[in-house]
Short mmCIF file of C-alpha atoms in Angstrom, two decimals:
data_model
loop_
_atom_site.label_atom_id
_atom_site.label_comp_id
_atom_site.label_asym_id
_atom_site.label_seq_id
_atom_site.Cartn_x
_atom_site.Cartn_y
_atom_site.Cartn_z
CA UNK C 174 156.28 113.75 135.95
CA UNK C 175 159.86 113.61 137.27
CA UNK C 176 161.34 117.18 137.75
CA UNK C 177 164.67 115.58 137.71
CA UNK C 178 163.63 114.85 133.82
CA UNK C 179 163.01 118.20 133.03
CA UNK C 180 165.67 119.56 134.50
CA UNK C 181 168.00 117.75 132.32
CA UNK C 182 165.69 118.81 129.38
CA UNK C 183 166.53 122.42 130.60
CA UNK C 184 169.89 121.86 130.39
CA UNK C 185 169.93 120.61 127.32
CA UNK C 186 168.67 123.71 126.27
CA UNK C 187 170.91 125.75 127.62
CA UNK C 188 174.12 123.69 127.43
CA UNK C 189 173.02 122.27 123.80
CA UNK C 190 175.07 118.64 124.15
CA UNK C 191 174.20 115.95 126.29
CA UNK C 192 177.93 115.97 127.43
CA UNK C 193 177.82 119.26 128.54
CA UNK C 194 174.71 118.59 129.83
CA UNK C 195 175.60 115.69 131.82
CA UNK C 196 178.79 117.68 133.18
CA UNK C 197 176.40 120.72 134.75
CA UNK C 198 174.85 117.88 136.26
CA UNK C 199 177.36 116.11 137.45
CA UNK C 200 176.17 112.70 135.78
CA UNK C 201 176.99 110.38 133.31
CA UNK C 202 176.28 111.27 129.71
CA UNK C 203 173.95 107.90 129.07
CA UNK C 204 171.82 108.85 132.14
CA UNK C 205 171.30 111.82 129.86
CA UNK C 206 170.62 109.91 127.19
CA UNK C 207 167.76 107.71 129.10
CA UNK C 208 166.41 110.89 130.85
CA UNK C 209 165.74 112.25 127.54
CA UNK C 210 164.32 109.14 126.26
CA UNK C 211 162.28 108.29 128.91
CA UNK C 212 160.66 111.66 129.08
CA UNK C 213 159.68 111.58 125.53
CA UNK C 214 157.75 108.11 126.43
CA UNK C 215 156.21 109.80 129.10
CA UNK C 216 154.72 112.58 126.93
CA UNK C 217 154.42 110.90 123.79
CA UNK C 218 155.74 113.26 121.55
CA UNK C 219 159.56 113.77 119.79
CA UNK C 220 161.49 116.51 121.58
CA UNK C 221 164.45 115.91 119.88
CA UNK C 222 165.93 116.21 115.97
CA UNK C 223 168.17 112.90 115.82
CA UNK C 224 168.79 112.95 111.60
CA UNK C 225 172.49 113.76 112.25
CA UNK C 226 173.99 110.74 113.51
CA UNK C 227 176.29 111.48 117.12
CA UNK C 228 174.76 114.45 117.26
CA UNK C 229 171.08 115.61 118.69
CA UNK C 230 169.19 119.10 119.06
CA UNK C 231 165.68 120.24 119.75
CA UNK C 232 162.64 120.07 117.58
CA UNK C 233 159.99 122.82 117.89
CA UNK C 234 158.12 120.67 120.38
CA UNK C 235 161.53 119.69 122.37
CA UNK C 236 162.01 123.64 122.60
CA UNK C 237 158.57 124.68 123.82
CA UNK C 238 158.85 121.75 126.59
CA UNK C 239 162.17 123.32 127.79
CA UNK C 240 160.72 126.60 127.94
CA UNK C 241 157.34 125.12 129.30
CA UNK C 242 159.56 122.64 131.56
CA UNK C 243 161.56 126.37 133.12
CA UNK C 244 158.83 127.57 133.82
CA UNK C 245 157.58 124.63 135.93
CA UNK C 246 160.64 124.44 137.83
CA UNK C 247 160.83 127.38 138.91
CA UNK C 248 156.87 127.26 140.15
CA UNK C 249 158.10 124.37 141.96
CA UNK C 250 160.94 126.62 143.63
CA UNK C 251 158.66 129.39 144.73
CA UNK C 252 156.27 126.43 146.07
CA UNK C 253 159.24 125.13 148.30
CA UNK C 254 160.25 128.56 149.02
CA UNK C 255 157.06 130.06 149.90
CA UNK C 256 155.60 127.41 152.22
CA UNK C 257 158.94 126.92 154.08
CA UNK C 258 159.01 131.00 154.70
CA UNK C 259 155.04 130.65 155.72
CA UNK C 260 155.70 127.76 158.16
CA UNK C 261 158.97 130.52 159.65
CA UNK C 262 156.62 133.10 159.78
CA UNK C 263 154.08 130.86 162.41
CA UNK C 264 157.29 130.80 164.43
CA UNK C 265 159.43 133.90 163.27
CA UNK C 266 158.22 137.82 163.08
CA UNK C 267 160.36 138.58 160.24
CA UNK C 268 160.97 142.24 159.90
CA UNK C 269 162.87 143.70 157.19
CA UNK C 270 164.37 147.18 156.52
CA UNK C 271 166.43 148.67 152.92
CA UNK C 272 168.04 151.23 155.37
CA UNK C 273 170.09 150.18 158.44
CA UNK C 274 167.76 153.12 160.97
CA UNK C 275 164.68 151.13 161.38
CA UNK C 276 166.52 147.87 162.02
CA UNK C 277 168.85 149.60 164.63
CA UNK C 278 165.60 151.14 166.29
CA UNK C 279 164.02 148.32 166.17
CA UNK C 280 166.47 146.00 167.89
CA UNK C 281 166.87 148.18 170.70
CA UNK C 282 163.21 148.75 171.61
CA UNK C 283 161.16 145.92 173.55
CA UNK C 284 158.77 144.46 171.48
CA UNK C 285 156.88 141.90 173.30
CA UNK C 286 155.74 138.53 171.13
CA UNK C 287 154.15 135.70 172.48
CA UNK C 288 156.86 133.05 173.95
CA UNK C 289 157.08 130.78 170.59
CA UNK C 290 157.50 134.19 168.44
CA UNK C 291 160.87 134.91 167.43
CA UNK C 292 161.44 138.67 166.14
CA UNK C 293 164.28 138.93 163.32
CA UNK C 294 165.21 142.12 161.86
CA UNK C 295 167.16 141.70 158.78
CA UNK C 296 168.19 144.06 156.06
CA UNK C 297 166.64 143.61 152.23
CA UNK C 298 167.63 145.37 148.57
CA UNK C 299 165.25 147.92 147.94
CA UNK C 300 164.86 145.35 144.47
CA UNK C 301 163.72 142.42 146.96
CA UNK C 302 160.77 144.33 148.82
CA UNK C 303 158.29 143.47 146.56
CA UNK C 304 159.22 139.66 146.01
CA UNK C 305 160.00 139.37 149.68
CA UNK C 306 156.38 140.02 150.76
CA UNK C 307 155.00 138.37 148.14
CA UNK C 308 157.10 135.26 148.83
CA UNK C 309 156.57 135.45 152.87
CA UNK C 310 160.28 136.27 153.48
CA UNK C 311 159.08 138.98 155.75
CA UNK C 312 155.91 140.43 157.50
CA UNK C 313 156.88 143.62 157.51
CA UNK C 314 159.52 145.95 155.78
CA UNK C 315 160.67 149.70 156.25
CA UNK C 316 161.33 150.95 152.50
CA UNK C 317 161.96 154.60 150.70
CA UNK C 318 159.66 154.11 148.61
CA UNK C 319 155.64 153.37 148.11
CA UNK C 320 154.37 150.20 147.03
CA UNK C 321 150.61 149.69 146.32
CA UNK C 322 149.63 147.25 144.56
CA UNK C 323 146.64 144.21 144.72
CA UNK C 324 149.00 142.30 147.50
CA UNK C 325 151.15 144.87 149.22
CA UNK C 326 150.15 148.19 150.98
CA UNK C 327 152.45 150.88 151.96
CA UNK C 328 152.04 153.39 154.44
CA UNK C 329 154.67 156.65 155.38
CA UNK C 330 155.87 156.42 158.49
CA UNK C 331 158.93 159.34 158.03
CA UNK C 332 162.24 160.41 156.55
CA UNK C 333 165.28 158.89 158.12
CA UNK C 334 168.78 160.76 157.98
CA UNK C 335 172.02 159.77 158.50
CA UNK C 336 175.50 161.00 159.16
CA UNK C 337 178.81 160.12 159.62
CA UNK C 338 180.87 161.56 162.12
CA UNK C 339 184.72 162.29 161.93
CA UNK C 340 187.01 162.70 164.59
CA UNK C 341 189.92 165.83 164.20
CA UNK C 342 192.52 163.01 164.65
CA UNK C 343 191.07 161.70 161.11
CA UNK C 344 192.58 162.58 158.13
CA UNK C 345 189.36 163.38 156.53
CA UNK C 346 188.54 165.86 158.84
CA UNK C 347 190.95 168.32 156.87
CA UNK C 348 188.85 167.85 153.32
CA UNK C 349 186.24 169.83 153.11
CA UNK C 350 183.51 169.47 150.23
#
């Protein structure tokens, strides 16, 4: 199956002409028109209502392929995604933190790795822990918060506070809360 197929199917979907599609896409409207065509040879089946003449939409079928046809794209994403990140994390420690303390500790300690092991402290949203482990982004990440589920395992390690400090020079000094 050609992914470049469904994602014009996808398109379609969202963009609802094969003009529109074919201007997300940045090609011409009768590649469209082929794509389309072709893929339905390929499966066999009708995706597409063509009883109005100039003018095409989705059947049932055409619209449970596009939704079946996301979904398969975006498995095909995290594939890419997740095997490039593994083959980095062979050559890369990737440590991750959601507050800037752990990173800033980190990077100044000496953390001996074997000579091909690069360490790379990076900060992540405190949304992208979960995703980022599961996805091999990073090994390891410093969060606020506990994670436990079948994949991931969290442990406490301590609070971290910080402060900001203001000169008398500074303008702020003067307000007081």
């Amino acid at each position: 199956m050609n992914l470049d197929l469904l994602k014009e199917l996808v398109a379609f979907q969202r963009y609802g002409t094969l003009s529109s599609t074919a201007e997300h896409l940045m090609i011409t409207q009768p590649t469209v028109t082929r794509g389309m065509r072709r893929l339905e040879d390929e499966l066999g089946v009708s995706l597409f209502d063509r009883r109005v003449s100039n003018h095409i939409k989705l059947n049932e079928t055409g619209v449970y392929a596009a939704t079946e046809a996301a979904k398969l794209l975006k498995a095909e994403r995290d594939f890419t995604e997740r095997v490039l990140n593994y083959h980095h994390l062979n050559h890369e420690i990737v440590i991750g933190s959601v507050a800037p303390g752990p990173v800033i500790l980190l990077e100044n300690s000496e953390i001996s790795s074997p000579a091909k092991v690069k360490i790379n402290f990076q900060n992540v949203f405190p949304e992208k822990v979960a995703d980022n482990l599961k996805n091999l982004k990073e090994k390891l990440i410093f969060t606020n918060q506990e994670i436990m589920t079948d994949e991931i395992e969290s442990v406490y390690l301590g609070v971290e506070y910080l402060g900001v400090e203001i000169g008398k020079s500074n303008p702020l000094s003067k307000k007081h809360p």
